[in-house]
Coordinates of C-alpha atoms in Angstrom, one line a residue:
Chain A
X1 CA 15.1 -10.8 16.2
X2 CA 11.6 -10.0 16.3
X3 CA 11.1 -5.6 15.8
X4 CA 8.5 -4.7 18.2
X5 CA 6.3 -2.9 15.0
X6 CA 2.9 -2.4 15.8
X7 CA 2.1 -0.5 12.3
X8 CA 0.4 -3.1 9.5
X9 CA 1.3 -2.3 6.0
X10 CA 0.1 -3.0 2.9
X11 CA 1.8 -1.7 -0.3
X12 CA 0.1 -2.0 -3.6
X13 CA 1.9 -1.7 -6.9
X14 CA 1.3 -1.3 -10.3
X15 CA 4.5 -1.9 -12.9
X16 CA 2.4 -1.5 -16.0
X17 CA -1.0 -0.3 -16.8
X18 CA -2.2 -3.7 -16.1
X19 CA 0.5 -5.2 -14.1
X20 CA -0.5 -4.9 -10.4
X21 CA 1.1 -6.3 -7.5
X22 CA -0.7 -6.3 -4.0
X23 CA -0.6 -8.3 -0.2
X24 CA -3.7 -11.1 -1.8
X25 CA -1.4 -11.6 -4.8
X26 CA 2.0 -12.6 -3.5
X27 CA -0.1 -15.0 0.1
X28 CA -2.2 -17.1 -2.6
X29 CA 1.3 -17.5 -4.8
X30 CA 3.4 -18.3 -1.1
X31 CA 0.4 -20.2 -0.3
X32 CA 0.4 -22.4 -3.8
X33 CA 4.6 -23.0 -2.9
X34 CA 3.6 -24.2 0.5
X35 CA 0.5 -26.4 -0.6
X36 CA 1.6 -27.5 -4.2
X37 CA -2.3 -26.2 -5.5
X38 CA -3.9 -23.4 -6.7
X39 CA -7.3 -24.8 -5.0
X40 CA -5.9 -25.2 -1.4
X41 CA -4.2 -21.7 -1.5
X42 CA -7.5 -19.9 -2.3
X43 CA -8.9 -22.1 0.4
X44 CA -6.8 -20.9 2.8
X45 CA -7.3 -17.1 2.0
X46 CA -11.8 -18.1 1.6
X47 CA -11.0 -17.5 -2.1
X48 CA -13.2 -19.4 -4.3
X49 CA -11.2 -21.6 -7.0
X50 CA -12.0 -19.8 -9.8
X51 CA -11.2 -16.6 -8.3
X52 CA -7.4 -18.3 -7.1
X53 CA -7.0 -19.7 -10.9
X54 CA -7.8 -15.6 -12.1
X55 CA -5.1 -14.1 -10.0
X56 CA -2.7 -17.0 -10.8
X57 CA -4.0 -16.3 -14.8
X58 CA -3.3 -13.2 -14.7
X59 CA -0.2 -13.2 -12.9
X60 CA 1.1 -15.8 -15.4
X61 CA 0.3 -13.8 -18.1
X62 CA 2.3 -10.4 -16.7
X63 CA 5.7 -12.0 -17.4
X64 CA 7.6 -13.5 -20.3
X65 CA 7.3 -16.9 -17.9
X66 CA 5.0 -17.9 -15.6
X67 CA 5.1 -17.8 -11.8
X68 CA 2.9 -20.8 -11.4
X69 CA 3.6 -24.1 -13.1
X70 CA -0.1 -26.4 -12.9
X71 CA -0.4 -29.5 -13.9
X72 CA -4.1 -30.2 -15.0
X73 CA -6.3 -33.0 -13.7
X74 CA -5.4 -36.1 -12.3
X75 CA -6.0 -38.4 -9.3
X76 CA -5.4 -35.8 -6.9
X77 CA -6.5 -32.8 -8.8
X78 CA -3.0 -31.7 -10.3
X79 CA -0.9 -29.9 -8.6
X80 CA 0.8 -26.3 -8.9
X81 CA 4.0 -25.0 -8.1
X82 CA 6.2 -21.7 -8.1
X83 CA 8.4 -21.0 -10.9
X84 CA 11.9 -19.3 -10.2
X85 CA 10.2 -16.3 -11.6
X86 CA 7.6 -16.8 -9.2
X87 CA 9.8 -17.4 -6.4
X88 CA 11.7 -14.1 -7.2
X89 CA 8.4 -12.0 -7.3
X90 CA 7.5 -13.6 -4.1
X91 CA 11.0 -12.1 -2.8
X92 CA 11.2 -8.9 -3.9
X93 CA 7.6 -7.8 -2.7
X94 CA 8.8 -8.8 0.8
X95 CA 12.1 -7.4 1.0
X96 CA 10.5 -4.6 -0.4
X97 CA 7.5 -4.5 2.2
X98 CA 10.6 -5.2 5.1
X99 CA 12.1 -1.7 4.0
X100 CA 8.7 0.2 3.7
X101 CA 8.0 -1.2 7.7
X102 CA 11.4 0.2 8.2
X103 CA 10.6 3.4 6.9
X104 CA 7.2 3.5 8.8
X105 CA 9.1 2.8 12.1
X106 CA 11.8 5.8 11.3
X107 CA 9.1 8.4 9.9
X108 CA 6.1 7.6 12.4
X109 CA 7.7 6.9 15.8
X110 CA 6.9 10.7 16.5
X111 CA 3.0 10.4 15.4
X112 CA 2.6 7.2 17.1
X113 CA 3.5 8.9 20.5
X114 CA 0.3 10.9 20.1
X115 CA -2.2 8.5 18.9
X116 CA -5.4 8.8 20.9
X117 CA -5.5 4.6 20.6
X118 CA -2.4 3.6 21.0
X119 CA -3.4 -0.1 20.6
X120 CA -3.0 -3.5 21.8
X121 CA -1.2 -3.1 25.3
X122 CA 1.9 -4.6 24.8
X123 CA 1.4 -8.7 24.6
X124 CA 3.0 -10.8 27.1
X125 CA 6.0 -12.7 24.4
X126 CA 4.7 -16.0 23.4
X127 CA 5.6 -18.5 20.9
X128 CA 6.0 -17.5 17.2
X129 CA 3.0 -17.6 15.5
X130 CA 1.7 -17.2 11.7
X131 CA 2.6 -13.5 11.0
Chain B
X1 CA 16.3 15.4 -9.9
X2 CA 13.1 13.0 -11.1
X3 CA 13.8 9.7 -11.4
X4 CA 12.6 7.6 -14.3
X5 CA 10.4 5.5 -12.1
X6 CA 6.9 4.0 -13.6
X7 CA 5.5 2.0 -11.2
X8 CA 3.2 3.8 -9.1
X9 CA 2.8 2.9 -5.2
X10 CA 0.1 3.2 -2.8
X11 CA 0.7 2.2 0.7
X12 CA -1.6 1.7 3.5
X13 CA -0.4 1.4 7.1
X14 CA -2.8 1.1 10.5
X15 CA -1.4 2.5 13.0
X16 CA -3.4 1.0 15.8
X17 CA -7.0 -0.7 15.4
X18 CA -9.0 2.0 14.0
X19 CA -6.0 4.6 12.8
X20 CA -5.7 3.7 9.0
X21 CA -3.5 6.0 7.0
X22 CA -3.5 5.6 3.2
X23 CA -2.8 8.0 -0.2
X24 CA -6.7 9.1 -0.3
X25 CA -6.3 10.6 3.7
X26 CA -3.1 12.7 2.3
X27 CA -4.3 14.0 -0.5
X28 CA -7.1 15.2 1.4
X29 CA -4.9 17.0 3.7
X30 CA -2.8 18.4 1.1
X31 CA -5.6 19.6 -0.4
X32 CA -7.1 21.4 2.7
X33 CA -3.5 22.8 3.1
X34 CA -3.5 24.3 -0.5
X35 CA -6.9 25.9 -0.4
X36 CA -7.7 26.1 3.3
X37 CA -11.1 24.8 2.7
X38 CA -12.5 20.9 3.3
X39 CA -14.8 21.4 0.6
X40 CA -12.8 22.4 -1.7
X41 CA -9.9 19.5 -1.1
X42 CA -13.0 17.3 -1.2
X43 CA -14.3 18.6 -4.8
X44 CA -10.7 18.4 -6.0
X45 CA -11.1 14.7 -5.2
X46 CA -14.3 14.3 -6.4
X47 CA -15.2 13.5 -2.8
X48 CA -18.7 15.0 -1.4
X49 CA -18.3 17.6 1.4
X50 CA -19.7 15.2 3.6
X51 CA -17.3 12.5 3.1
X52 CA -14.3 14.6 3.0
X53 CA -15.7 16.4 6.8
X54 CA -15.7 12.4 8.0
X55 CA -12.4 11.6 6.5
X56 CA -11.1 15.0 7.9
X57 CA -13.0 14.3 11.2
X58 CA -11.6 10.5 11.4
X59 CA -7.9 11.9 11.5
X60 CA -8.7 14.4 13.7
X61 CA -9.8 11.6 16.4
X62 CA -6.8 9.6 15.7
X63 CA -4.0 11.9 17.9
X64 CA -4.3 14.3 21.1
X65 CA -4.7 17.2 18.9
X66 CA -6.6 18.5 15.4
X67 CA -4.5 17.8 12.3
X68 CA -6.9 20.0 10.3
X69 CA -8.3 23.4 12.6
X70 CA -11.5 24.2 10.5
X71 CA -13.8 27.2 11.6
X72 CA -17.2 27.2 10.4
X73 CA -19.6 29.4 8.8
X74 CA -18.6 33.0 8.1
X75 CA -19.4 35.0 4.3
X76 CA -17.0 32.9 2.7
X77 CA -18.2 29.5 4.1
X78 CA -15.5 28.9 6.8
X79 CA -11.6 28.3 6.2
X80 CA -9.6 25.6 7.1
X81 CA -6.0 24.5 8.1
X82 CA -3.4 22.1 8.7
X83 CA -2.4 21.6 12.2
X84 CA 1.7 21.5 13.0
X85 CA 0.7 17.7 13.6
X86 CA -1.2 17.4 10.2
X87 CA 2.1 19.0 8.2
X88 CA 4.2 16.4 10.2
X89 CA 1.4 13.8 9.2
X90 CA 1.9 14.6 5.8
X91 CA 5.3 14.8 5.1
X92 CA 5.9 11.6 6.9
X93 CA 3.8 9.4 4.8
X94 CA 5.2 11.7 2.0
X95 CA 9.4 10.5 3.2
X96 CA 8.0 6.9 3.6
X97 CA 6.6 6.6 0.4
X98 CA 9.6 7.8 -1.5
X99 CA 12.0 5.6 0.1
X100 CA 9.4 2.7 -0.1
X101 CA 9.3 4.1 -4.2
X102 CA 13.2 3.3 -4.2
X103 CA 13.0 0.5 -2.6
X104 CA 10.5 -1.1 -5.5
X105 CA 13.2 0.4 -8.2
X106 CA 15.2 -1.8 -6.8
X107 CA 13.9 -5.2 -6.1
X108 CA 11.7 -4.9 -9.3
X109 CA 13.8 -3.9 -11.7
X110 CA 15.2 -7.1 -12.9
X111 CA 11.4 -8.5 -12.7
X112 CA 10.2 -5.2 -14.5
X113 CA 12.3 -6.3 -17.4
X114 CA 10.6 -9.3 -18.3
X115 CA 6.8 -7.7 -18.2
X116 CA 5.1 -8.6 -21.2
X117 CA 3.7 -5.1 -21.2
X118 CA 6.5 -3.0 -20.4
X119 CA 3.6 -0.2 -19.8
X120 CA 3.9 3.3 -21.6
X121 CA 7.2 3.8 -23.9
X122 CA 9.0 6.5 -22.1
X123 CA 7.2 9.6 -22.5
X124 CA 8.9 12.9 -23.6
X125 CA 10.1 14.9 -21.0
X126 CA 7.7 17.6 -20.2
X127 CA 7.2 20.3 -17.9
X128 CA 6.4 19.7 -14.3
X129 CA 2.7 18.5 -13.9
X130 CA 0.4 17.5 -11.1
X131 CA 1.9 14.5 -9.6

């Protein structure tokens, strides 16, 4: 079931002094499980390479384990996967973000009422599309 | 009760296209409702006066009526207020971040275990400061 939110969120989080966690982070490291590279998920964010490999770098280096497995080189380029480590940051940010859209919907409901720009009319239904 | 939570959480929500709510808006309006003066909320924030009047006058455009009533001029340069709507403003981010704070002591503390910088060691208790 789709919750008719209008409200966009983005929650940013820092764990450590140098441990952040933000929206670009946890797309490129959905985007490297979905493509299989570090160089095709900063692609599809317009990310240049070398700024993909940094956020994987330093994401690699904020856990005992990395989130990204890569595999230099190669015909193709190597390729790049999601640890289970990965996979579990990858959750929790989103289950987290769910609850925080929750809580927006239960605390702003009241303020929404009264915007002077209430948005987008509400769009006819159509078929599901990239969120 | 204070709960021995580290990470620190900023969330950002858009309400509709050009109503953006984030921690820097609140603060602002915290601080106009602790002193009753944009300026002064602005200096506490290292903000110039004219940024803070825009911030101030950006929220004030968002919903049918002021969250901040200022009046200008006057001996003592003018005062300024929170609106019923800016106090509701304010303490709805305020519920929405704390529950969105629990909800990243849950989902990250098995991932917050395995930091290679665990951040601070846990600092002695002390008496209430300046969150």
């Amino acid at each position: 079931m789709r919750t008719k939110h209008r409200a966009e969120v983005s929650v940013r989080l820092r764990l450590a002094d140098d441990a952040r966690i933000g929206p670009g982070k946890i797309a490129l490291l959905e985007g490297v499980g979905r493509s299989g590279s570090i160089a095709a998920a900063g692609r599809d964010m317009n990310m240049s390479y070398r700024r993909a490999w940094l956020l994987i770098d330093s994401l690699n280096r904020m856990f005992d384990e990395p989130v990204v497995f890569a595999s230099p080189g190669g015909a193709n380029g190597g390729g790049a996967e999601l640890s289970a480590l990965g996979r579990s940051l990858v959750a929790a940010y989103r289950a987290m973000e769910a609850e925080t859209e929750a809580a927006i919907e239960r605390h702003f409901a009241p303020l929404r009422a009264r915007l002077t720009q209430p948005g987008e009319p509400t769009p006819e239904p159509k078929a599901t599309q990239a969120d």
